[in-house]
Short mmCIF file of C-alpha atoms in Angstrom, two decimals:
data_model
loop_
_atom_site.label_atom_id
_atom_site.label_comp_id
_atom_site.label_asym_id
_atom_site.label_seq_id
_atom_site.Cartn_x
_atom_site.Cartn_y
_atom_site.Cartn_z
CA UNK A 1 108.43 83.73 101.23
CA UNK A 2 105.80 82.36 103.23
CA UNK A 3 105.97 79.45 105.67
CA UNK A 4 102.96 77.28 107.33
CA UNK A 5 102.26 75.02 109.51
CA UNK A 6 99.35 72.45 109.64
CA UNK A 7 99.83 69.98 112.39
CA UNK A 8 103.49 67.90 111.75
CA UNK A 9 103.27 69.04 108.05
CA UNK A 10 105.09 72.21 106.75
CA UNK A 11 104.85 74.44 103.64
CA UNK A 12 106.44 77.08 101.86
CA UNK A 13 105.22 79.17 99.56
CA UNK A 14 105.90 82.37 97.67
CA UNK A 15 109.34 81.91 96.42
CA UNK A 16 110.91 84.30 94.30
CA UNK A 17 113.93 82.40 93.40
CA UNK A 18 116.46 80.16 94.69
CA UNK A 19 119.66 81.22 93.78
CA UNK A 20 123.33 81.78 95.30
CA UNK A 21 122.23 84.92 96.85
CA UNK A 22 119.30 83.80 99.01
CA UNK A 23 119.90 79.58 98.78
CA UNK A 24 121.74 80.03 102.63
CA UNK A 25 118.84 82.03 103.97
CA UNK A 26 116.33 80.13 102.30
CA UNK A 27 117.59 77.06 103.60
CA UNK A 28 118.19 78.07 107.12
CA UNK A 29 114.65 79.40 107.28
CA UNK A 30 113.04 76.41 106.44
CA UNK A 31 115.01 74.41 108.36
CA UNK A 32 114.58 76.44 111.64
CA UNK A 33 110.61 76.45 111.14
CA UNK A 34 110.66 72.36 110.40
CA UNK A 35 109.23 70.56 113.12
CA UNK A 36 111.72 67.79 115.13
CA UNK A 37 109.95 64.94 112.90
CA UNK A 38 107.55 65.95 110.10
CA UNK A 39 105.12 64.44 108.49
CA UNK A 40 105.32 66.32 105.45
CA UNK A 41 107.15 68.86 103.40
CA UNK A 42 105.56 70.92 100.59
CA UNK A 43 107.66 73.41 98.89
CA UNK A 44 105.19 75.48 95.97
CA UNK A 45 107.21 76.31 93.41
CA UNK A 46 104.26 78.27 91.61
CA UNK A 47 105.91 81.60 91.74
CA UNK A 48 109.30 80.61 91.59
CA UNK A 49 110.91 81.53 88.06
CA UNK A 50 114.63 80.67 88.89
CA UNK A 51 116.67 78.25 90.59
CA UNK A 52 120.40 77.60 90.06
CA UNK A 53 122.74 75.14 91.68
CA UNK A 54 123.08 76.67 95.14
CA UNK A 55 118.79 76.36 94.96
CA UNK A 56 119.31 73.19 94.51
CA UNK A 57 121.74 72.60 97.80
CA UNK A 58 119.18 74.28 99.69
CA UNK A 59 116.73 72.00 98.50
CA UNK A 60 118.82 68.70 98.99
CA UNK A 61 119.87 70.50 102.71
CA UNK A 62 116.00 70.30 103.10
CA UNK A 63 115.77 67.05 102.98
CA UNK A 64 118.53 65.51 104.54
CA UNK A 65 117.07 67.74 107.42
CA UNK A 66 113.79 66.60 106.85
CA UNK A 67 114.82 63.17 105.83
CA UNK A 68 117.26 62.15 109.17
CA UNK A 69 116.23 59.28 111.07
CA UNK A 70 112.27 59.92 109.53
CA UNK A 71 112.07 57.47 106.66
CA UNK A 72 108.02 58.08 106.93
CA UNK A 73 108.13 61.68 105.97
CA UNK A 74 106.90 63.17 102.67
CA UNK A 75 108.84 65.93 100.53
CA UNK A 76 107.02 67.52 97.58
CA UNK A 77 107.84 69.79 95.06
CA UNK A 78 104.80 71.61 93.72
CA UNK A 79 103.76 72.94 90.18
CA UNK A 80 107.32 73.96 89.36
CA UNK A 81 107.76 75.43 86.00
CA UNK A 82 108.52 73.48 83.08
CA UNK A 83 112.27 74.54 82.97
CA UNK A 84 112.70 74.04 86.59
CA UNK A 85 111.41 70.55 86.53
CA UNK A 86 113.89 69.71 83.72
CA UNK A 87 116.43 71.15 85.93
CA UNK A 88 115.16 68.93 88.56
CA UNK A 89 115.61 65.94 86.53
CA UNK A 90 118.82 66.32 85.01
CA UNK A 91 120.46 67.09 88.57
CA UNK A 92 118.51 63.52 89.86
CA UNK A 93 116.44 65.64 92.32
CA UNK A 94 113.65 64.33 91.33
CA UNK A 95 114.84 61.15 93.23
CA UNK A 96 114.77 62.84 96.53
CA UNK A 97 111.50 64.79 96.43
CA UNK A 98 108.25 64.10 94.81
CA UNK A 99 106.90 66.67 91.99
CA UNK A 100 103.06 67.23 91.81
CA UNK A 101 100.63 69.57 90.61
CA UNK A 102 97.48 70.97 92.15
CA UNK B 1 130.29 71.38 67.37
CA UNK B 2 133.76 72.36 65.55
CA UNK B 3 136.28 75.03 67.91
CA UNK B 4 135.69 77.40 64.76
CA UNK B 5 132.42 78.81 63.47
CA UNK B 6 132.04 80.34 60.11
CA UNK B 7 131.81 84.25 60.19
CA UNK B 8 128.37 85.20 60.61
CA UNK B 9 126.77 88.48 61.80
CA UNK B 10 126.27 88.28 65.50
CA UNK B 11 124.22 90.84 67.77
CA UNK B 12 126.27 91.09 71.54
CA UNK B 13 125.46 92.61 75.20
CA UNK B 14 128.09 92.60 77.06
CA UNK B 15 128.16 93.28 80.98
CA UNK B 16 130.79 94.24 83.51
CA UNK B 17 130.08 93.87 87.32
CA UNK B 18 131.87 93.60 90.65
CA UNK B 19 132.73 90.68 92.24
CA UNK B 20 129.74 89.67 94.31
CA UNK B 21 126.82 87.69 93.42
CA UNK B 22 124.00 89.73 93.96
CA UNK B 23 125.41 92.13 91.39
CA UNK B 24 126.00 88.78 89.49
CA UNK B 25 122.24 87.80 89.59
CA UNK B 26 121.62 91.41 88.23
CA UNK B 27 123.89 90.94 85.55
CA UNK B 28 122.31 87.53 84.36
CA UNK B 29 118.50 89.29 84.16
CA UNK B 30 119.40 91.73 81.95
CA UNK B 31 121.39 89.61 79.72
CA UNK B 32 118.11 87.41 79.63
CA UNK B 33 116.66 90.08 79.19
CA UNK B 34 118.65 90.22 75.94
CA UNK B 35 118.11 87.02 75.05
CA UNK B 36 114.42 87.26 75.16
CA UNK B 37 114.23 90.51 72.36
CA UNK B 38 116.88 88.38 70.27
CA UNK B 39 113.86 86.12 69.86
CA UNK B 40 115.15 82.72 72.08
CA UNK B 41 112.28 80.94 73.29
CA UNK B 42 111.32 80.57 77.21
CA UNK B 43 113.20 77.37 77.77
CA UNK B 44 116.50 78.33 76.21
CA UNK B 45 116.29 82.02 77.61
CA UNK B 46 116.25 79.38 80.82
CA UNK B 47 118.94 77.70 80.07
CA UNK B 48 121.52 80.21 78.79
CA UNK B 49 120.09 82.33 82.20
CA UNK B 50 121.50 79.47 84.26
CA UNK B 51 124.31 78.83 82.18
CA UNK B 52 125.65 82.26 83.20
CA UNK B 53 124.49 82.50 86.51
CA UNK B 54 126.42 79.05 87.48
CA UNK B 55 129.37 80.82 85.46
CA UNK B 56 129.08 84.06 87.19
CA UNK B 57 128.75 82.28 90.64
CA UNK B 58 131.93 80.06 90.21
CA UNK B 59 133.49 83.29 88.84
CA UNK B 60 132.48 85.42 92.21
CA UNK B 61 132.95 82.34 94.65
CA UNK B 62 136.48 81.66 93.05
CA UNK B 63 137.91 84.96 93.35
CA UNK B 64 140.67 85.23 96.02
CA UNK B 65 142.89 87.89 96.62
CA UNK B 66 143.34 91.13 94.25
CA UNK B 67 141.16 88.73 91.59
CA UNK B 68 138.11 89.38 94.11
CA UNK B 69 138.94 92.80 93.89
CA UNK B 70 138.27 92.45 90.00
CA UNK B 71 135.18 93.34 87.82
CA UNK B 72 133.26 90.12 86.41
CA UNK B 73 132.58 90.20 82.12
CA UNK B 74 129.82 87.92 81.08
CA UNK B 75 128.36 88.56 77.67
CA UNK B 76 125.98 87.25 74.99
CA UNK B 77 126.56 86.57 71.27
CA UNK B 78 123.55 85.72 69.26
CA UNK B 79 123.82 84.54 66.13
CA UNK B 80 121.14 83.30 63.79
CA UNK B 81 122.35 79.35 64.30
CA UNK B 82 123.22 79.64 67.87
CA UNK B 83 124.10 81.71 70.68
CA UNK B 84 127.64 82.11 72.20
CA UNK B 85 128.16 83.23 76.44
CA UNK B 86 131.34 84.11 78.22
CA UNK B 87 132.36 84.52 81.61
CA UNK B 88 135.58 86.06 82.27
CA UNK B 89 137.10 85.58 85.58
CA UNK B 90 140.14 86.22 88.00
CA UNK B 91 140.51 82.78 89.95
CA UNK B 92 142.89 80.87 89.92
CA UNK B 93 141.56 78.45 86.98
CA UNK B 94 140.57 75.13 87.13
CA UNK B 95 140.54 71.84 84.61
CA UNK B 96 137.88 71.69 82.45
CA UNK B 97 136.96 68.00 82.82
CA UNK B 98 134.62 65.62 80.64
CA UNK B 99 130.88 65.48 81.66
CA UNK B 100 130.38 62.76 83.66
CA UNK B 101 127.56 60.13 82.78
CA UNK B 102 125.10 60.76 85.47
CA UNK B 103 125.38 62.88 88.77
CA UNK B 104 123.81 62.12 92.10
CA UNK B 105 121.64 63.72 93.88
CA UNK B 106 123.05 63.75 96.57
CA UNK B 107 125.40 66.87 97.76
CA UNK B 108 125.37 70.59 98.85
CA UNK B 109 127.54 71.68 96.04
CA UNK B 110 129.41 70.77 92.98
CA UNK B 111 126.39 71.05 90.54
CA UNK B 112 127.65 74.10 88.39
CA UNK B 113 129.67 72.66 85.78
CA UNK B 114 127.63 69.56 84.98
CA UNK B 115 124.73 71.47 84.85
CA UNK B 116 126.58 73.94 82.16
CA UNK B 117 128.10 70.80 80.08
CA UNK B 118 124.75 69.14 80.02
CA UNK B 119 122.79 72.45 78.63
CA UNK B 120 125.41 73.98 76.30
CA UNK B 121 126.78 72.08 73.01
CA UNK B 122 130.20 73.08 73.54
CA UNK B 123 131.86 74.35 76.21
CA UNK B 124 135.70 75.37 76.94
CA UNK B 125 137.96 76.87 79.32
CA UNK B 126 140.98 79.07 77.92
CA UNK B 127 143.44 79.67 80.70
CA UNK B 128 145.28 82.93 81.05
CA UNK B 129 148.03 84.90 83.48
CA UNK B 130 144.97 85.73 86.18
CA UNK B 131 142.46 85.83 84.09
CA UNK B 132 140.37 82.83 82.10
CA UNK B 133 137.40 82.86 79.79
CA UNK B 134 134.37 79.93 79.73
CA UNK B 135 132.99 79.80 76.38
CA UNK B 136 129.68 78.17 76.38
CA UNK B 137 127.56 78.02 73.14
CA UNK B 138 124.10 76.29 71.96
CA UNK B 139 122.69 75.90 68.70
CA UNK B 140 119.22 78.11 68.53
CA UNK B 141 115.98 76.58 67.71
CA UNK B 142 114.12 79.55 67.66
CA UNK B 143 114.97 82.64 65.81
CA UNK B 144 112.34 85.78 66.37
CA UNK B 145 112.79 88.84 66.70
CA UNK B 146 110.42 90.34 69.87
CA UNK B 147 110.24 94.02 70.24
CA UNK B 148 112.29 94.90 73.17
CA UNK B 149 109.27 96.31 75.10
CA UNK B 150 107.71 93.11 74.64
CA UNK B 151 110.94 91.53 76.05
CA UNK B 152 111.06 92.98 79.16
CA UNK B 153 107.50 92.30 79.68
CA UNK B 154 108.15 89.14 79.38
#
């Protein structure tokens, strides 16, 4: 997994999977590199070819991280795979983050 | 779908691990893995992947006492009009509720079964003396046979 950081904003990239092995890890990762108030957060799903339910905590963790007291802030999902996206919309996550392509 | 299904010929992989979920993530590739040379498309090889892996999880997270001391069965039935998974496991049990309408988003946990209800046609949870079986199944709506090599290059 890689993490960056450009300015406030924050991305992660290179993500294997999120599943109940590495969801705890992957969340407290990202949420020790997030800056006090970001901007932005861009999660690339690109690489990723499985996420389960525990994925999914981490993801919603993310944001109520990211989220807290910073209504301005941005959270993307990028290019996830077509299954994962359904995923994403039957489990309503799709409320909480934005999904894009590039 | 009707709690009996005519007889029909039925190709199976079954797996037995320990009770930890990395050994449970292992156990759900290769039954993809499976799935993929039985000829299911991308998106159901998916679905029945995370169908087992949220029963597999539930199974290892569950476990207390000498049931986490127990080995884990999950296998795979295909048939030619659907495909049939089980997940035996030592907890304690739990009810089997209906599917509710809509879930938030909201929440750490508690995704697993709604998740599995919402992918499989029919799901159900027989209860046993310290050890229960989830039987999940899905009609198929692709049916070709892949050479296993291409399989696991998939």
């Amino acid at each position: 997994m890689k993490i960056e950081h450009d300015g406030n904003s924050l991305r992660v990239s290179d993500i294997a999977e999120l599943n109940a092995v590495n969801a705890s890890s992957f969340r407290d990762e990202v949420r020790a590199a997030m800056p006090s108030a970001p901007d932005s957060i861009e999660i690339d799903l690109s690489q990723t070819r499985f996420v389960d339910s525990s994925g999914l905590g981490a993801l919603f963790a993310l944001y109520k991280a990211a989220s807290n007291g910073n209504d301005g802030v941005t959270l993307r999902l990028l290019n996830p795979r077509p299954p994962i996206q359904q995923l994403f919309e039957l489990t309503q996550l799709h409320q909480l983050f934005e999904i894009s392509r590039r | 779908m009707a709690d009996s299904i005519p007889a029909e010929r039925g190709v199976s992989n079954r797996i037995v691990f320990p009770c930890d979920l990395a050994e449970a993530r292992v156990a759900t590739r290769v039954l993809r893995a499976f799935l993929a040379e039985q000829g299911l498309d991308e998106g159901e090889q998916f679905n029945c992947e995370l169908c087992l892996a949220e029963a597999c999880n539930n199974a290892v997270q569950h476990a207390t006492g000498p049931g986490a001391k127990l080995p884990i069965t999950a296998e795979v039935i295909c048939h030619t009009s659907n495909v049939e998974l089980r997940v035996v496991d030592h907890t304690a049990g739990f009810a089997l509720g209906e599917k509710p309408d809509a879930l938030s988003p909201e929440g750490e946990n508690g995704r697993g079964l709604f998740i599995i209800q919402s992918l499989m046609d029919y799901v159900r949870y027989y209860r046993g003396d310290g050890e229960n079986t989830l039987v999940m199944r899905r009609t198929r709506t692709s049916q070709q046979h892949r050479p296993a090599e291409d399989a696991a290059n998939a």
